[in-house]
């Protein structure tokens, strides 16, 4: 979708909803799933050889736990279809809502090509910024100026 389509949907529907992009979640599930299987097999092999002690043993087990977490998180996202990004008259919501009046600025997209993000900075420094990733929106470069224009409309 484009900024014009988002603007039209916001005007007609009252909100624009960006559900998780399933292709990215499936890719993450496959990646973490493969890493989990390989890590589990190597840990079992080291356990059979009685070679599970020491720093490397701890690192192998820690990596296995991290891969299992990544796999579980991807499964959770597929089942619950969350997090959903919603832009409406009250503000921007992705797990929690930042009202338009509480938004200081919307930063430009930053990060590596597959891990870029847009941060929505709150006016209150004690509040965590909202992070928008390609998990919800494919074109962050188009989303950023559109969000800034919506923010400007709510300030006027």
CSV table of C-alpha atoms in Angstrom, one decimal:
chain,number,residue,atom,x,y,z
A,1,UNK,CA,0.0,0.0,0.0
A,2,UNK,CA,1.0,3.6,-0.5
A,3,UNK,CA,0.7,6.7,1.7
A,4,UNK,CA,-2.3,7.8,-0.4
A,5,UNK,CA,-4.1,4.5,0.3
A,6,UNK,CA,-3.3,4.7,4.0
A,7,UNK,CA,-4.6,8.3,4.1
A,8,UNK,CA,-7.8,7.3,2.3
A,9,UNK,CA,-8.3,4.3,4.6
A,10,UNK,CA,-7.7,6.5,7.7
A,11,UNK,CA,-10.3,9.0,6.5
A,12,UNK,CA,-12.9,6.4,5.5
A,13,UNK,CA,-12.4,3.7,8.1
A,14,UNK,CA,-11.1,5.8,11.0
A,15,UNK,CA,-8.0,3.6,11.3
A,16,UNK,CA,-5.3,1.8,9.4
A,17,UNK,CA,-4.4,-1.6,10.6
A,18,UNK,CA,-1.1,-3.3,9.7
A,19,UNK,CA,-1.2,-7.0,10.8
A,20,UNK,CA,2.0,-9.0,11.0
A,21,UNK,CA,3.4,-9.9,7.6
A,22,UNK,CA,3.2,-13.7,7.8
A,23,UNK,CA,6.1,-14.3,5.3
A,24,UNK,CA,8.6,-12.6,7.6
A,25,UNK,CA,7.3,-14.6,10.6
A,26,UNK,CA,7.4,-17.9,8.7
A,27,UNK,CA,11.0,-17.1,7.6
A,28,UNK,CA,11.9,-16.4,11.2
A,29,UNK,CA,10.2,-19.6,12.3
A,30,UNK,CA,12.1,-21.7,9.8
A,31,UNK,CA,15.4,-20.0,10.6
A,32,UNK,CA,15.1,-20.4,14.4
A,33,UNK,CA,13.6,-23.9,14.0
A,34,UNK,CA,16.6,-25.1,12.0
A,35,UNK,CA,19.0,-23.5,14.5
A,36,UNK,CA,17.1,-25.2,17.4
A,37,UNK,CA,17.3,-28.6,15.8
A,38,UNK,CA,21.0,-28.3,14.9
A,39,UNK,CA,21.8,-26.9,18.4
A,40,UNK,CA,19.8,-29.7,20.1
A,41,UNK,CA,21.6,-32.4,18.1
A,42,UNK,CA,25.1,-31.0,18.8
A,43,UNK,CA,24.2,-30.7,22.5
A,44,UNK,CA,23.0,-34.3,22.6
A,45,UNK,CA,26.2,-35.4,20.9
A,46,UNK,CA,28.3,-33.6,23.4
A,47,UNK,CA,26.2,-35.0,26.2
A,48,UNK,CA,26.7,-38.5,24.9
A,49,UNK,CA,30.5,-37.9,24.8
A,50,UNK,CA,30.4,-36.5,28.3
A,51,UNK,CA,31.7,-33.2,27.0
A,52,UNK,CA,29.1,-30.8,28.2
A,53,UNK,CA,31.1,-29.0,30.9
A,54,UNK,CA,33.1,-25.8,30.7
A,55,UNK,CA,32.5,-22.5,29.1
A,56,UNK,CA,31.7,-23.9,25.6
A,57,UNK,CA,29.1,-26.3,27.2
A,58,UNK,CA,27.4,-23.4,28.9
A,59,UNK,CA,27.5,-21.3,25.7
A,60,UNK,CA,26.0,-24.2,23.7
A,61,UNK,CA,23.1,-24.6,26.2
A,62,UNK,CA,22.6,-20.9,26.2
A,63,UNK,CA,22.4,-20.8,22.5
A,64,UNK,CA,19.9,-23.6,22.5
A,65,UNK,CA,17.7,-21.7,24.9
A,66,UNK,CA,17.9,-18.6,22.8
A,67,UNK,CA,17.0,-20.5,19.6
A,68,UNK,CA,14.1,-22.2,21.4
A,69,UNK,CA,12.9,-18.8,22.6
A,70,UNK,CA,13.1,-17.4,19.0
A,71,UNK,CA,11.1,-20.4,17.7
A,72,UNK,CA,8.5,-20.1,20.4
A,73,UNK,CA,8.1,-16.4,19.8
A,74,UNK,CA,7.6,-17.0,16.1
A,75,UNK,CA,5.0,-19.7,16.8
A,76,UNK,CA,3.2,-17.3,19.2
A,77,UNK,CA,3.2,-14.6,16.6
A,78,UNK,CA,1.6,-16.9,14.0
A,79,UNK,CA,-1.0,-18.2,16.4
A,80,UNK,CA,-2.0,-14.8,17.9
A,81,UNK,CA,-1.4,-12.7,14.8
A,82,UNK,CA,0.3,-10.1,16.9
A,83,UNK,CA,1.7,-7.6,17.3
A,84,UNK,CA,-0.7,-5.5,15.2
A,85,UNK,CA,0.2,-1.9,14.3
A,86,UNK,CA,-2.8,0.5,14.3
A,87,UNK,CA,-2.9,4.1,13.3
A,88,UNK,CA,-6.1,5.9,14.3
A,89,UNK,CA,-7.5,9.2,15.6
A,90,UNK,CA,-6.3,8.4,19.1
A,91,UNK,CA,-2.7,7.7,18.2
A,92,UNK,CA,-0.3,4.8,17.2
A,93,UNK,CA,-0.7,1.4,18.8
A,94,UNK,CA,1.6,-1.5,18.7
A,95,UNK,CA,1.1,-3.5,21.8
A,96,UNK,CA,0.5,-0.2,23.7
A,97,UNK,CA,-0.9,3.2,22.5
A,98,UNK,CA,1.0,6.4,22.2
A,99,UNK,CA,-1.6,9.2,21.8
A,100,UNK,CA,-0.8,11.9,19.2
A,101,UNK,CA,-0.4,14.4,22.0
A,102,UNK,CA,2.3,12.3,23.6
A,103,UNK,CA,4.4,11.9,20.5
A,104,UNK,CA,7.5,14.2,20.2
A,105,UNK,CA,8.8,13.1,16.8
A,106,UNK,CA,8.9,10.2,14.4
A,107,UNK,CA,12.5,9.2,13.5
A,108,UNK,CA,13.7,8.2,10.1
A,109,UNK,CA,14.1,4.4,9.4
A,110,UNK,CA,17.4,3.1,10.7
A,111,UNK,CA,19.2,-0.2,10.7
A,112,UNK,CA,20.3,-3.0,8.4
A,113,UNK,CA,18.2,-3.8,5.4
A,114,UNK,CA,16.3,-6.7,6.9
A,115,UNK,CA,16.2,-5.2,10.4
A,116,UNK,CA,15.2,-1.6,9.9
A,117,UNK,CA,12.9,0.2,12.2
A,118,UNK,CA,11.1,3.5,12.8
A,119,UNK,CA,11.0,4.8,16.3
A,120,UNK,CA,8.1,6.9,17.5
A,121,UNK,CA,9.6,9.1,20.3
A,122,UNK,CA,7.3,10.1,23.2
A,123,UNK,CA,7.3,13.5,24.8
A,124,UNK,CA,7.8,12.0,28.2
A,125,UNK,CA,11.3,10.7,28.5
A,126,UNK,CA,10.2,8.0,31.0
A,127,UNK,CA,8.0,6.4,28.4
A,128,UNK,CA,9.7,3.9,26.0
A,129,UNK,CA,9.6,4.7,22.3
A,130,UNK,CA,7.3,2.7,20.1
A,131,UNK,CA,9.3,0.7,17.4
A,132,UNK,CA,7.7,-0.1,14.0
A,133,UNK,CA,9.5,-2.8,12.1
A,134,UNK,CA,9.1,-4.4,8.7
A,135,UNK,CA,7.2,-7.2,10.5
A,136,UNK,CA,4.1,-5.0,10.0
A,137,UNK,CA,5.0,-2.6,7.2
A,138,UNK,CA,7.0,-3.4,4.2
A,139,UNK,CA,7.8,0.2,3.1
A,140,UNK,CA,9.1,2.1,6.1
A,141,UNK,CA,10.4,4.8,3.9
A,142,UNK,CA,6.8,5.6,2.8
A,143,UNK,CA,5.3,5.1,6.2
A,144,UNK,CA,7.6,7.6,8.0
A,145,UNK,CA,6.5,10.8,6.1
A,146,UNK,CA,2.9,9.7,6.2
A,147,UNK,CA,3.0,9.2,10.0
A,148,UNK,CA,4.7,12.6,10.3
A,149,UNK,CA,1.9,14.2,8.2
A,150,UNK,CA,-0.8,12.6,10.4
A,151,UNK,CA,1.1,13.8,13.5
A,152,UNK,CA,1.2,17.3,12.0
A,153,UNK,CA,-2.6,17.2,11.3
A,154,UNK,CA,-3.2,16.3,15.0
A,155,UNK,CA,-1.0,19.0,16.3
A,156,UNK,CA,-2.9,21.7,14.3
